[in-house]
Amino acid sequence: MEIVPTILTADFSEFVGKVKSLEGIASRFQADIVDGKFVASKTVSLESLKGLETSLKMDLHLMVKEPAEWVNRSLEVLPDRLIGQVEMMADPGNFVNRAIEGGMEVGIALDLETPVETISDEVYHLADLVLVLAVKAGFSGQEFDERALKKIEKVRKTVGNLVEVGVDGGLNEKTILLCKKAGASIFYVGSYFWEAENLQEEYTNLVKLIGQQ
């Protein structure tokens, strides 16, 4: 079980500031990369993250056209885990294998409207993580959509306990518990977390929350 703060912004100084604010609080964060083609919005560029100095592990979430073509570029940023949206991915197996060859953990992400059956069981089992989005990918501050709960259940049934099941979008204390009950094990927190007055306290509270039986 893990809480992972996410950073989705087009402002590089804001990005760096948020990473620094997590030092000593979290052990991992997620950098959201949106290319303007997957959805109309854009974030900081992948290249701007080169040389980022942090002790934190980084998940790189690619909301881009053809994530497989971004694998080699992503290696230069040294992510611990590379997550690709499947909606503009021609061959999910190719993406997963290329990421594995690069020495990274690999995640497959399903947008809110994307059926679990879009991806073969074989590809799911090759991944380290299956990420279910509970909002429309590419935009922060959206409300949790409970349709994601059935998808989490279905993914967990498919992968068993061999693959992590993550959820991203609209998470707060209530929805985190719903997702945990459905089978999620990694919780990617955005707006709700960053709006807290004290990030250390909020992170600690959320970690305690997912640790409760």
JSON list of N, CA, C and O in Angstrom, two decimals, residues 47-106:
[
{"chain": "A", "resi": 47, "resn": "GLU", "atom": "N", "xyz": [11.91, 16.81, -21.45]},
{"chain": "A", "resi": 47, "resn": "GLU", "atom": "CA", "xyz": [13.31, 17.24, -21.47]},
{"chain": "A", "resi": 47, "resn": "GLU", "atom": "C", "xyz": [13.64, 18.18, -20.31]},
{"chain": "A", "resi": 47, "resn": "GLU", "atom": "O", "xyz": [14.78, 18.20, -19.83]},
{"chain": "A", "resi": 48, "resn": "SER", "atom": "N", "xyz": [12.66, 18.94, -19.84]},
{"chain": "A", "resi": 48, "resn": "SER", "atom": "CA", "xyz": [12.92, 19.89, -18.74]},
{"chain": "A", "resi": 48, "resn": "SER", "atom": "C", "xyz": [13.24, 19.16, -17.44]},
{"chain": "A", "resi": 48, "resn": "SER", "atom": "O", "xyz": [13.79, 19.76, -16.50]},
{"chain": "A", "resi": 49, "resn": "LEU", "atom": "N", "xyz": [12.90, 17.87, -17.35]},
{"chain": "A", "resi": 49, "resn": "LEU", "atom": "CA", "xyz": [13.14, 17.12, -16.12]},
{"chain": "A", "resi": 49, "resn": "LEU", "atom": "C", "xyz": [14.55, 16.54, -16.04]},
{"chain": "A", "resi": 49, "resn": "LEU", "atom": "O", "xyz": [14.94, 16.00, -15.00]},
{"chain": "A", "resi": 50, "resn": "LYS", "atom": "N", "xyz": [15.31, 16.63, -17.11]},
{"chain": "A", "resi": 50, "resn": "LYS", "atom": "CA", "xyz": [16.69, 16.14, -17.09]},
{"chain": "A", "resi": 50, "resn": "LYS", "atom": "C", "xyz": [17.47, 16.91, -16.03]},
{"chain": "A", "resi": 50, "resn": "LYS", "atom": "O", "xyz": [17.40, 18.13, -15.94]},
{"chain": "A", "resi": 51, "resn": "GLY", "atom": "N", "xyz": [18.22, 16.20, -15.24]},
{"chain": "A", "resi": 51, "resn": "GLY", "atom": "CA", "xyz": [19.06, 16.86, -14.25]},
{"chain": "A", "resi": 51, "resn": "GLY", "atom": "C", "xyz": [18.32, 17.28, -13.00]},
{"chain": "A", "resi": 51, "resn": "GLY", "atom": "O", "xyz": [18.88, 17.96, -12.14]},
{"chain": "A", "resi": 52, "resn": "LEU", "atom": "N", "xyz": [17.05, 16.89, -12.89]},
{"chain": "A", "resi": 52, "resn": "LEU", "atom": "CA", "xyz": [16.27, 17.21, -11.69]},
{"chain": "A", "resi": 52, "resn": "LEU", "atom": "C", "xyz": [16.94, 16.55, -10.49]},
{"chain": "A", "resi": 52, "resn": "LEU", "atom": "O", "xyz": [17.15, 15.34, -10.47]},
{"chain": "A", "resi": 53, "resn": "GLU", "atom": "N", "xyz": [17.28, 17.33, -9.51]},
{"chain": "A", "resi": 53, "resn": "GLU", "atom": "CA", "xyz": [17.97, 16.81, -8.33]},
{"chain": "A", "resi": 53, "resn": "GLU", "atom": "C", "xyz": [16.96, 16.51, -7.22]},
{"chain": "A", "resi": 53, "resn": "GLU", "atom": "O", "xyz": [16.35, 17.41, -6.66]},
{"chain": "A", "resi": 54, "resn": "THR", "atom": "N", "xyz": [16.81, 15.23, -6.93]},
{"chain": "A", "resi": 54, "resn": "THR", "atom": "CA", "xyz": [15.90, 14.82, -5.86]},
{"chain": "A", "resi": 54, "resn": "THR", "atom": "C", "xyz": [16.29, 13.43, -5.38]},
{"chain": "A", "resi": 54, "resn": "THR", "atom": "O", "xyz": [16.82, 12.62, -6.14]},
{"chain": "A", "resi": 55, "resn": "SER", "atom": "N", "xyz": [16.02, 13.17, -4.12]},
{"chain": "A", "resi": 55, "resn": "SER", "atom": "CA", "xyz": [16.26, 11.84, -3.56]},
{"chain": "A", "resi": 55, "resn": "SER", "atom": "C", "xyz": [15.03, 10.94, -3.73]},
{"chain": "A", "resi": 55, "resn": "SER", "atom": "O", "xyz": [15.07, 9.76, -3.40]},
{"chain": "A", "resi": 56, "resn": "LEU", "atom": "N", "xyz": [13.94, 11.52, -4.25]},
{"chain": "A", "resi": 56, "resn": "LEU", "atom": "CA", "xyz": [12.69, 10.78, -4.37]},
{"chain": "A", "resi": 56, "resn": "LEU", "atom": "C", "xyz": [12.68, 9.89, -5.61]},
{"chain": "A", "resi": 56, "resn": "LEU", "atom": "O", "xyz": [13.25, 10.23, -6.65]},
{"chain": "A", "resi": 57, "resn": "LYS", "atom": "N", "xyz": [12.01, 8.77, -5.50]},
{"chain": "A", "resi": 57, "resn": "LYS", "atom": "CA", "xyz": [11.75, 7.96, -6.68]},
{"chain": "A", "resi": 57, "resn": "LYS", "atom": "C", "xyz": [10.68, 8.65, -7.51]},
{"chain": "A", "resi": 57, "resn": "LYS", "atom": "O", "xyz": [9.79, 9.29, -6.96]},
{"chain": "A", "resi": 58, "resn": "MET", "atom": "N", "xyz": [10.80, 8.52, -8.82]},
{"chain": "A", "resi": 58, "resn": "MET", "atom": "CA", "xyz": [9.85, 9.20, -9.70]},
{"chain": "A", "resi": 58, "resn": "MET", "atom": "C", "xyz": [9.10, 8.21, -10.58]},
{"chain": "A", "resi": 58, "resn": "MET", "atom": "O", "xyz": [9.70, 7.37, -11.25]},
{"chain": "A", "resi": 59, "resn": "ASP", "atom": "N", "xyz": [7.78, 8.34, -10.58]},
{"chain": "A", "resi": 59, "resn": "ASP", "atom": "CA", "xyz": [6.93, 7.67, -11.57]},
{"chain": "A", "resi": 59, "resn": "ASP", "atom": "C", "xyz": [6.68, 8.69, -12.68]},
{"chain": "A", "resi": 59, "resn": "ASP", "atom": "O", "xyz": [6.30, 9.83, -12.39]},
{"chain": "A", "resi": 60, "resn": "LEU", "atom": "N", "xyz": [6.88, 8.29, -13.90]},
{"chain": "A", "resi": 60, "resn": "LEU", "atom": "CA", "xyz": [6.65, 9.17, -15.04]},
{"chain": "A", "resi": 60, "resn": "LEU", "atom": "C", "xyz": [5.39, 8.69, -15.76]},
{"chain": "A", "resi": 60, "resn": "LEU", "atom": "O", "xyz": [5.36, 7.57, -16.27]},
{"chain": "A", "resi": 61, "resn": "HIS", "atom": "N", "xyz": [4.35, 9.52, -15.74]},
{"chain": "A", "resi": 61, "resn": "HIS", "atom": "CA", "xyz": [3.06, 9.14, -16.33]},
{"chain": "A", "resi": 61, "resn": "HIS", "atom": "C", "xyz": [2.92, 9.84, -17.67]},
{"chain": "A", "resi": 61, "resn": "HIS", "atom": "O", "xyz": [2.70, 11.05, -17.73]},
{"chain": "A", "resi": 62, "resn": "LEU", "atom": "N", "xyz": [3.04, 9.07, -18.74]},
{"chain": "A", "resi": 62, "resn": "LEU", "atom": "CA", "xyz": [2.99, 9.61, -20.11]},
{"chain": "A", "resi": 62, "resn": "LEU", "atom": "C", "xyz": [1.57, 9.61, -20.65]},
{"chain": "A", "resi": 62, "resn": "LEU", "atom": "O", "xyz": [1.01, 8.57, -20.97]},
{"chain": "A", "resi": 63, "resn": "MET", "atom": "N", "xyz": [1.00, 10.81, -20.73]},
{"chain": "A", "resi": 63, "resn": "MET", "atom": "CA", "xyz": [-0.31, 10.99, -21.38]},
{"chain": "A", "resi": 63, "resn": "MET", "atom": "C", "xyz": [-0.01, 11.63, -22.73]},
{"chain": "A", "resi": 63, "resn": "MET", "atom": "O", "xyz": [-0.13, 12.84, -22.93]},
{"chain": "A", "resi": 64, "resn": "VAL", "atom": "N", "xyz": [0.46, 10.78, -23.65]},
{"chain": "A", "resi": 64, "resn": "VAL", "atom": "CA", "xyz": [1.03, 11.25, -24.91]},
{"chain": "A", "resi": 64, "resn": "VAL", "atom": "C", "xyz": [0.60, 10.35, -26.06]},
{"chain": "A", "resi": 64, "resn": "VAL", "atom": "O", "xyz": [0.10, 9.24, -25.84]},
{"chain": "A", "resi": 65, "resn": "LYS", "atom": "N", "xyz": [0.84, 10.83, -27.27]},
{"chain": "A", "resi": 65, "resn": "LYS", "atom": "CA", "xyz": [0.65, 10.00, -28.45]},
{"chain": "A", "resi": 65, "resn": "LYS", "atom": "C", "xyz": [1.82, 9.04, -28.57]},
{"chain": "A", "resi": 65, "resn": "LYS", "atom": "O", "xyz": [2.97, 9.44, -28.53]},
{"chain": "A", "resi": 66, "resn": "GLU", "atom": "N", "xyz": [1.53, 7.77, -28.70]},
{"chain": "A", "resi": 66, "resn": "GLU", "atom": "CA", "xyz": [2.50, 6.69, -28.87]},
{"chain": "A", "resi": 66, "resn": "GLU", "atom": "C", "xyz": [3.61, 6.68, -27.80]},
{"chain": "A", "resi": 66, "resn": "GLU", "atom": "O", "xyz": [4.77, 7.01, -28.06]},
{"chain": "A", "resi": 67, "resn": "PRO", "atom": "N", "xyz": [3.26, 6.30, -26.56]},
{"chain": "A", "resi": 67, "resn": "PRO", "atom": "CA", "xyz": [4.24, 6.28, -25.47]},
{"chain": "A", "resi": 67, "resn": "PRO", "atom": "C", "xyz": [5.50, 5.45, -25.74]},
{"chain": "A", "resi": 67, "resn": "PRO", "atom": "O", "xyz": [6.57, 5.77, -25.20]},
{"chain": "A", "resi": 68, "resn": "ALA", "atom": "N", "xyz": [5.39, 4.42, -26.58]},
{"chain": "A", "resi": 68, "resn": "ALA", "atom": "CA", "xyz": [6.57, 3.59, -26.87]},
{"chain": "A", "resi": 68, "resn": "ALA", "atom": "C", "xyz": [7.70, 4.42, -27.48]},
{"chain": "A", "resi": 68, "resn": "ALA", "atom": "O", "xyz": [8.89, 4.15, -27.25]},
{"chain": "A", "resi": 69, "resn": "GLU", "atom": "N", "xyz": [7.33, 5.45, -28.24]},
{"chain": "A", "resi": 69, "resn": "GLU", "atom": "CA", "xyz": [8.34, 6.31, -28.86]},
{"chain": "A", "resi": 69, "resn": "GLU", "atom": "C", "xyz": [8.99, 7.26, -27.86]},
{"chain": "A", "resi": 69, "resn": "GLU", "atom": "O", "xyz": [9.95, 7.96, -28.19]},
{"chain": "A", "resi": 70, "resn": "TRP", "atom": "N", "xyz": [8.47, 7.30, -26.66]},
{"chain": "A", "resi": 70, "resn": "TRP", "atom": "CA", "xyz": [9.00, 8.16, -25.60]},
{"chain": "A", "resi": 70, "resn": "TRP", "atom": "C", "xyz": [9.90, 7.40, -24.63]},
{"chain": "A", "resi": 70, "resn": "TRP", "atom": "O", "xyz": [10.49, 8.01, -23.72]},
{"chain": "A", "resi": 71, "resn": "VAL", "atom": "N", "xyz": [10.02, 6.09, -24.79]},
{"chain": "A", "resi": 71, "resn": "VAL", "atom": "CA", "xyz": [10.75, 5.29, -23.81]},
{"chain": "A", "resi": 71, "resn": "VAL", "atom": "C", "xyz": [12.22, 5.70, -23.71]},
{"chain": "A", "resi": 71, "resn": "VAL", "atom": "O", "xyz": [12.74, 5.94, -22.61]},
{"chain": "A", "resi": 72, "resn": "ASN", "atom": "N", "xyz": [12.91, 5.79, -24.83]},
{"chain": "A", "resi": 72, "resn": "ASN", "atom": "CA", "xyz": [14.34, 6.15, -24.79]},
{"chain": "A", "resi": 72, "resn": "ASN", "atom": "C", "xyz": [14.55, 7.54, -24.21]},
{"chain": "A", "resi": 72, "resn": "ASN", "atom": "O", "xyz": [15.48, 7.77, -23.44]},
{"chain": "A", "resi": 73, "resn": "ARG", "atom": "N", "xyz": [13.67, 8.50, -24.59]},
{"chain": "A", "resi": 73, "resn": "ARG", "atom": "CA", "xyz": [13.76, 9.86, -24.02]},
{"chain": "A", "resi": 73, "resn": "ARG", "atom": "C", "xyz": [13.51, 9.83, -22.53]},
{"chain": "A", "resi": 73, "resn": "ARG", "atom": "O", "xyz": [14.13, 10.58, -21.76]},
{"chain": "A", "resi": 74, "resn": "SER", "atom": "N", "xyz": [12.61, 8.97, -22.10]},
{"chain": "A", "resi": 74, "resn": "SER", "atom": "CA", "xyz": [12.27, 8.87, -20.68]},
{"chain": "A", "resi": 74, "resn": "SER", "atom": "C", "xyz": [13.45, 8.34, -19.87]},
{"chain": "A", "resi": 74, "resn": "SER", "atom": "O", "xyz": [13.64, 8.74, -18.70]},
{"chain": "A", "resi": 75, "resn": "LEU", "atom": "N", "xyz": [14.24, 7.46, -20.45]},
{"chain": "A", "resi": 75, "resn": "LEU", "atom": "CA", "xyz": [15.40, 6.90, -19.75]},
{"chain": "A", "resi": 75, "resn": "LEU", "atom": "C", "xyz": [16.36, 7.99, -19.28]},
{"chain": "A", "resi": 75, "resn": "LEU", "atom": "O", "xyz": [17.00, 7.86, -18.23]},
{"chain": "A", "resi": 76, "resn": "GLU", "atom": "N", "xyz": [16.45, 9.08, -20.04]},
{"chain": "A", "resi": 76, "resn": "GLU", "atom": "CA", "xyz": [17.37, 10.17, -19.70]},
{"chain": "A", "resi": 76, "resn": "GLU", "atom": "C", "xyz": [16.93, 10.92, -18.45]},
{"chain": "A", "resi": 76, "resn": "GLU", "atom": "O", "xyz": [17.70, 11.66, -17.84]},
{"chain": "A", "resi": 77, "resn": "VAL", "atom": "N", "xyz": [15.66, 10.75, -18.06]},
{"chain": "A", "resi": 77, "resn": "VAL", "atom": "CA", "xyz": [15.12, 11.43, -16.89]},
{"chain": "A", "resi": 77, "resn": "VAL", "atom": "C", "xyz": [15.25, 10.55, -15.64]},
{"chain": "A", "resi": 77, "resn": "VAL", "atom": "O", "xyz": [15.01, 11.00, -14.52]},
{"chain": "A", "resi": 78, "resn": "LEU", "atom": "N", "xyz": [15.63, 9.29, -15.84]},
{"chain": "A", "resi": 78, "resn": "LEU", "atom": "CA", "xyz": [15.88, 8.33, -14.76]},
{"chain": "A", "resi": 78, "resn": "LEU", "atom": "C", "xyz": [14.65, 8.06, -13.88]},
{"chain": "A", "resi": 78, "resn": "LEU", "atom": "O", "xyz": [14.73, 8.13, -12.65]},
{"chain": "A", "resi": 79, "resn": "PRO", "atom": "N", "xyz": [13.52, 7.75, -14.48]},
{"chain": "A", "resi": 79, "resn": "PRO", "atom": "CA", "xyz": [12.35, 7.39, -13.64]},
{"chain": "A", "resi": 79, "resn": "PRO", "atom": "C", "xyz": [12.51, 6.00, -13.05]},
{"chain": "A", "resi": 79, "resn": "PRO", "atom": "O", "xyz": [13.20, 5.14, -13.63]},
{"chain": "A", "resi": 80, "resn": "ASP", "atom": "N", "xyz": [11.88, 5.77, -11.92]},
{"chain": "A", "resi": 80, "resn": "ASP", "atom": "CA", "xyz": [11.87, 4.44, -11.32]},
{"chain": "A", "resi": 80, "resn": "ASP", "atom": "C", "xyz": [10.80, 3.59, -12.01]},
{"chain": "A", "resi": 80, "resn": "ASP", "atom": "O", "xyz": [10.98, 2.39, -12.19]},
{"chain": "A", "resi": 81, "resn": "ARG", "atom": "N", "xyz": [9.71, 4.26, -12.42]},
{"chain": "A", "resi": 81, "resn": "ARG", "atom": "CA", "xyz": [8.60, 3.55, -13.05]},
{"chain": "A", "resi": 81, "resn": "ARG", "atom": "C", "xyz": [8.05, 4.40, -14.20]},
{"chain": "A", "resi": 81, "resn": "ARG", "atom": "O", "xyz": [7.87, 5.60, -14.05]},
{"chain": "A", "resi": 82, "resn": "LEU", "atom": "N", "xyz": [7.82, 3.77, -15.33]},
{"chain": "A", "resi": 82, "resn": "LEU", "atom": "CA", "xyz": [7.28, 4.46, -16.50]},
{"chain": "A", "resi": 82, "resn": "LEU", "atom": "C", "xyz": [5.87, 3.95, -16.77]},
{"chain": "A", "resi": 82, "resn": "LEU", "atom": "O", "xyz": [5.66, 2.75, -16.95]},
{"chain": "A", "resi": 83, "resn": "ILE", "atom": "N", "xyz": [4.91, 4.89, -16.80]},
{"chain": "A", "resi": 83, "resn": "ILE", "atom": "CA", "xyz": [3.50, 4.53, -16.97]},
{"chain": "A", "resi": 83, "resn": "ILE", "atom": "C", "xyz": [2.99, 5.15, -18.27]},
{"chain": "A", "resi": 83, "resn": "ILE", "atom": "O", "xyz": [3.15, 6.35, -18.49]},
{"chain": "A", "resi": 84, "resn": "GLY", "atom": "N", "xyz": [2.38, 4.35, -19.12]},
{"chain": "A", "resi": 84, "resn": "GLY", "atom": "CA", "xyz": [1.89, 4.86, -20.40]},
{"chain": "A", "resi": 84, "resn": "GLY", "atom": "C", "xyz": [0.39, 4.69, -20.53]},
{"chain": "A", "resi": 84, "resn": "GLY", "atom": "O", "xyz": [-0.16, 3.62, -20.21]},
{"chain": "A", "resi": 85, "resn": "GLN", "atom": "N", "xyz": [-0.28, 5.75, -21.00]},
{"chain": "A", "resi": 85, "resn": "GLN", "atom": "CA", "xyz": [-1.70, 5.64, -21.33]},
{"chain": "A", "resi": 85, "resn": "GLN", "atom": "C", "xyz": [-1.86, 4.80, -22.58]},
{"chain": "A", "resi": 85, "resn": "GLN", "atom": "O", "xyz": [-1.11, 4.95, -23.54]},
{"chain": "A", "resi": 86, "resn": "VAL", "atom": "N", "xyz": [-2.87, 3.93, -22.59]},
{"chain": "A", "resi": 86, "resn": "VAL", "atom": "CA", "xyz": [-3.02, 2.98, -23.70]},
{"chain": "A", "resi": 86, "resn": "VAL", "atom": "C", "xyz": [-3.81, 3.54, -24.88]},
{"chain": "A", "resi": 86, "resn": "VAL", "atom": "O", "xyz": [-3.79, 2.97, -25.97]},
{"chain": "A", "resi": 87, "resn": "GLU", "atom": "N", "xyz": [-4.48, 4.68, -24.68]},
{"chain": "A", "resi": 87, "resn": "GLU", "atom": "CA", "xyz": [-5.46, 5.13, -25.68]},
{"chain": "A", "resi": 87, "resn": "GLU", "atom": "C", "xyz": [-4.85, 5.52, -27.02]},
{"chain": "A", "resi": 87, "resn": "GLU", "atom": "O", "xyz": [-5.51, 5.43, -28.06]},
{"chain": "A", "resi": 88, "resn": "MET", "atom": "N", "xyz": [-3.60, 5.99, -27.03]},
{"chain": "A", "resi": 88, "resn": "MET", "atom": "CA", "xyz": [-2.91, 6.30, -28.29]},
{"chain": "A", "resi": 88, "resn": "MET", "atom": "C", "xyz": [-1.66, 5.42, -28.42]},
{"chain": "A", "resi": 88, "resn": "MET", "atom": "O", "xyz": [-0.63, 5.85, -28.93]},
{"chain": "A", "resi": 89, "resn": "MET", "atom": "N", "xyz": [-1.79, 4.18, -27.97]},
{"chain": "A", "resi": 89, "resn": "MET", "atom": "CA", "xyz": [-0.67, 3.23, -27.96]},
{"chain": "A", "resi": 89, "resn": "MET", "atom": "C", "xyz": [-0.97, 2.13, -28.98]},
{"chain": "A", "resi": 89, "resn": "MET", "atom": "O", "xyz": [-1.91, 1.35, -28.79]},
{"chain": "A", "resi": 90, "resn": "ALA", "atom": "N", "xyz": [-0.19, 2.06, -30.04]},
{"chain": "A", "resi": 90, "resn": "ALA", "atom": "CA", "xyz": [-0.46, 1.09, -31.10]},
{"chain": "A", "resi": 90, "resn": "ALA", "atom": "C", "xyz": [-0.27, -0.34, -30.63]},
{"chain": "A", "resi": 90, "resn": "ALA", "atom": "O", "xyz": [-1.04, -1.24, -30.99]},
{"chain": "A", "resi": 91, "resn": "ASP", "atom": "N", "xyz": [0.77, -0.58, -29.82]},
{"chain": "A", "resi": 91, "resn": "ASP", "atom": "CA", "xyz": [1.11, -1.93, -29.40]},
{"chain": "A", "resi": 91, "resn": "ASP", "atom": "C", "xyz": [1.53, -1.91, -27.93]},
{"chain": "A", "resi": 91, "resn": "ASP", "atom": "O", "xyz": [2.70, -1.67, -27.62]},
{"chain": "A", "resi": 92, "resn": "PRO", "atom": "N", "xyz": [0.59, -2.12, -27.02]},
{"chain": "A", "resi": 92, "resn": "PRO", "atom": "CA", "xyz": [0.91, -2.09, -25.59]},
{"chain": "A", "resi": 92, "resn": "PRO", "atom": "C", "xyz": [2.05, -3.03, -25.19]},
{"chain": "A", "resi": 92, "resn": "PRO", "atom": "O", "xyz": [2.87, -2.70, -24.34]},
{"chain": "A", "resi": 93, "resn": "GLY", "atom": "N", "xyz": [2.10, -4.20, -25.81]},
{"chain": "A", "resi": 93, "resn": "GLY", "atom": "CA", "xyz": [3.17, -5.15, -25.51]},
{"chain": "A", "resi": 93, "resn": "GLY", "atom": "C", "xyz": [4.53, -4.59, -25.84]},
{"chain": "A", "resi": 93, "resn": "GLY", "atom": "O", "xyz": [5.52, -4.80, -25.10]},
{"chain": "A", "resi": 94, "resn": "ASN", "atom": "N", "xyz": [4.62, -3.86, -26.94]},
{"chain": "A", "resi": 94, "resn": "ASN", "atom": "CA", "xyz": [5.88, -3.25, -27.34]},
{"chain": "A", "resi": 94, "resn": "ASN", "atom": "C", "xyz": [6.32, -2.19, -26.33]},
{"chain": "A", "resi": 94, "resn": "ASN", "atom": "O", "xyz": [7.49, -2.13, -25.94]},
{"chain": "A", "resi": 95, "resn": "PHE", "atom": "N", "xyz": [5.37, -1.38, -25.88]},
{"chain": "A", "resi": 95, "resn": "PHE", "atom": "CA", "xyz": [5.68, -0.36, -24.87]},
{"chain": "A", "resi": 95, "resn": "PHE", "atom": "C", "xyz": [6.22, -1.02, -23.60]},
{"chain": "A", "resi": 95, "resn": "PHE", "atom": "O", "xyz": [7.25, -0.62, -23.05]},
{"chain": "A", "resi": 96, "resn": "VAL", "atom": "N", "xyz": [5.51, -2.03, -23.12]},
{"chain": "A", "resi": 96, "resn": "VAL", "atom": "CA", "xyz": [5.91, -2.71, -21.88]},
{"chain": "A", "resi": 96, "resn": "VAL", "atom": "C", "xyz": [7.30, -3.32, -22.02]},
{"chain": "A", "resi": 96, "resn": "VAL", "atom": "O", "xyz": [8.16, -3.15, -21.15]},
{"chain": "A", "resi": 97, "resn": "ASN", "atom": "N", "xyz": [7.53, -4.01, -23.12]},
{"chain": "A", "resi": 97, "resn": "ASN", "atom": "CA", "xyz": [8.83, -4.67, -23.31]},
{"chain": "A", "resi": 97, "resn": "ASN", "atom": "C", "xyz": [9.97, -3.68, -23.44]},
{"chain": "A", "resi": 97, "resn": "ASN", "atom": "O", "xyz": [11.07, -3.90, -22.90]},
{"chain": "A", "resi": 98, "resn": "ARG", "atom": "N", "xyz": [9.73, -2.57, -24.12]},
{"chain": "A", "resi": 98, "resn": "ARG", "atom": "CA", "xyz": [10.79, -1.56, -24.27]},
{"chain": "A", "resi": 98, "resn": "ARG", "atom": "C", "xyz": [11.13, -0.92, -22.93]},
{"chain": "A", "resi": 98, "resn": "ARG", "atom": "O", "xyz": [12.29, -0.65, -22.63]},
{"chain": "A", "resi": 99, "resn": "ALA", "atom": "N", "xyz": [10.12, -0.69, -22.11]},
{"chain": "A", "resi": 99, "resn": "ALA", "atom": "CA", "xyz": [10.37, -0.12, -20.78]},
{"chain": "A", "resi": 99, "resn": "ALA", "atom": "C", "xyz": [11.14, -1.11, -19.91]},
{"chain": "A", "resi": 99, "resn": "ALA", "atom": "O", "xyz": [12.07, -0.73, -19.19]},
{"chain": "A", "resi": 100, "resn": "ILE", "atom": "N", "xyz": [10.76, -2.38, -19.98]},
{"chain": "A", "resi": 100, "resn": "ILE", "atom": "CA", "xyz": [11.46, -3.42, -19.22]},
{"chain": "A", "resi": 100, "resn": "ILE", "atom": "C", "xyz": [12.93, -3.51, -19.66]},
{"chain": "A", "resi": 100, "resn": "ILE", "atom": "O", "xyz": [13.84, -3.59, -18.83]},
{"chain": "A", "resi": 101, "resn": "GLU", "atom": "N", "xyz": [13.15, -3.46, -20.97]},
{"chain": "A", "resi": 101, "resn": "GLU", "atom": "CA", "xyz": [14.52, -3.51, -21.50]},
{"chain": "A", "resi": 101, "resn": "GLU", "atom": "C", "xyz": [15.35, -2.32, -21.02]},
{"chain": "A", "resi": 101, "resn": "GLU", "atom": "O", "xyz": [16.56, -2.41, -20.88]},
{"chain": "A", "resi": 102, "resn": "GLY", "atom": "N", "xyz": [14.67, -1.21, -20.76]},
{"chain": "A", "resi": 102, "resn": "GLY", "atom": "CA", "xyz": [15.36, -0.02, -20.26]},
{"chain": "A", "resi": 102, "resn": "GLY", "atom": "C", "xyz": [15.64, -0.07, -18.77]},
{"chain": "A", "resi": 102, "resn": "GLY", "atom": "O", "xyz": [16.23, 0.87, -18.21]},
{"chain": "A", "resi": 103, "resn": "GLY", "atom": "N", "xyz": [15.21, -1.14, -18.12]},
{"chain": "A", "resi": 103, "resn": "GLY", "atom": "CA", "xyz": [15.50, -1.31, -16.70]},
{"chain": "A", "resi": 103, "resn": "GLY", "atom": "C", "xyz": [14.52, -0.60, -15.78]},
{"chain": "A", "resi": 103, "resn": "GLY", "atom": "O", "xyz": [14.80, -0.44, -14.58]},
{"chain": "A", "resi": 104, "resn": "MET", "atom": "N", "xyz": [13.38, -0.20, -16.31]},
{"chain": "A", "resi": 104, "resn": "MET", "atom": "CA", "xyz": [12.39, 0.48, -15.49]},
{"chain": "A", "resi": 104, "resn": "MET", "atom": "C", "xyz": [11.24, -0.45, -15.13]},
{"chain": "A", "resi": 104, "resn": "MET", "atom": "O", "xyz": [10.94, -1.38, -15.87]},
{"chain": "A", "resi": 105, "resn": "GLU", "atom": "N", "xyz": [10.59, -0.17, -14.00]},
{"chain": "A", "resi": 105, "resn": "GLU", "atom": "CA", "xyz": [9.29, -0.76, -13.77]},
{"chain": "A", "resi": 105, "resn": "GLU", "atom": "C", "xyz": [8.33, -0.13, -14.77]},
{"chain": "A", "resi": 105, "resn": "GLU", "atom": "O", "xyz": [8.54, 1.00, -15.21]},
{"chain": "A", "resi": 106, "resn": "VAL", "atom": "N", "xyz": [7.28, -0.86, -15.11]},
{"chain": "A", "resi": 106, "resn": "VAL", "atom": "CA", "xyz": [6.39, -0.34, -16.16]},
{"chain": "A", "resi": 106, "resn": "VAL", "atom": "C", "xyz": [4.93, -0.45, -15.74]},
{"chain": "A", "resi": 106, "resn": "VAL", "atom": "O", "xyz": [4.51, -1.42, -15.10]}
]
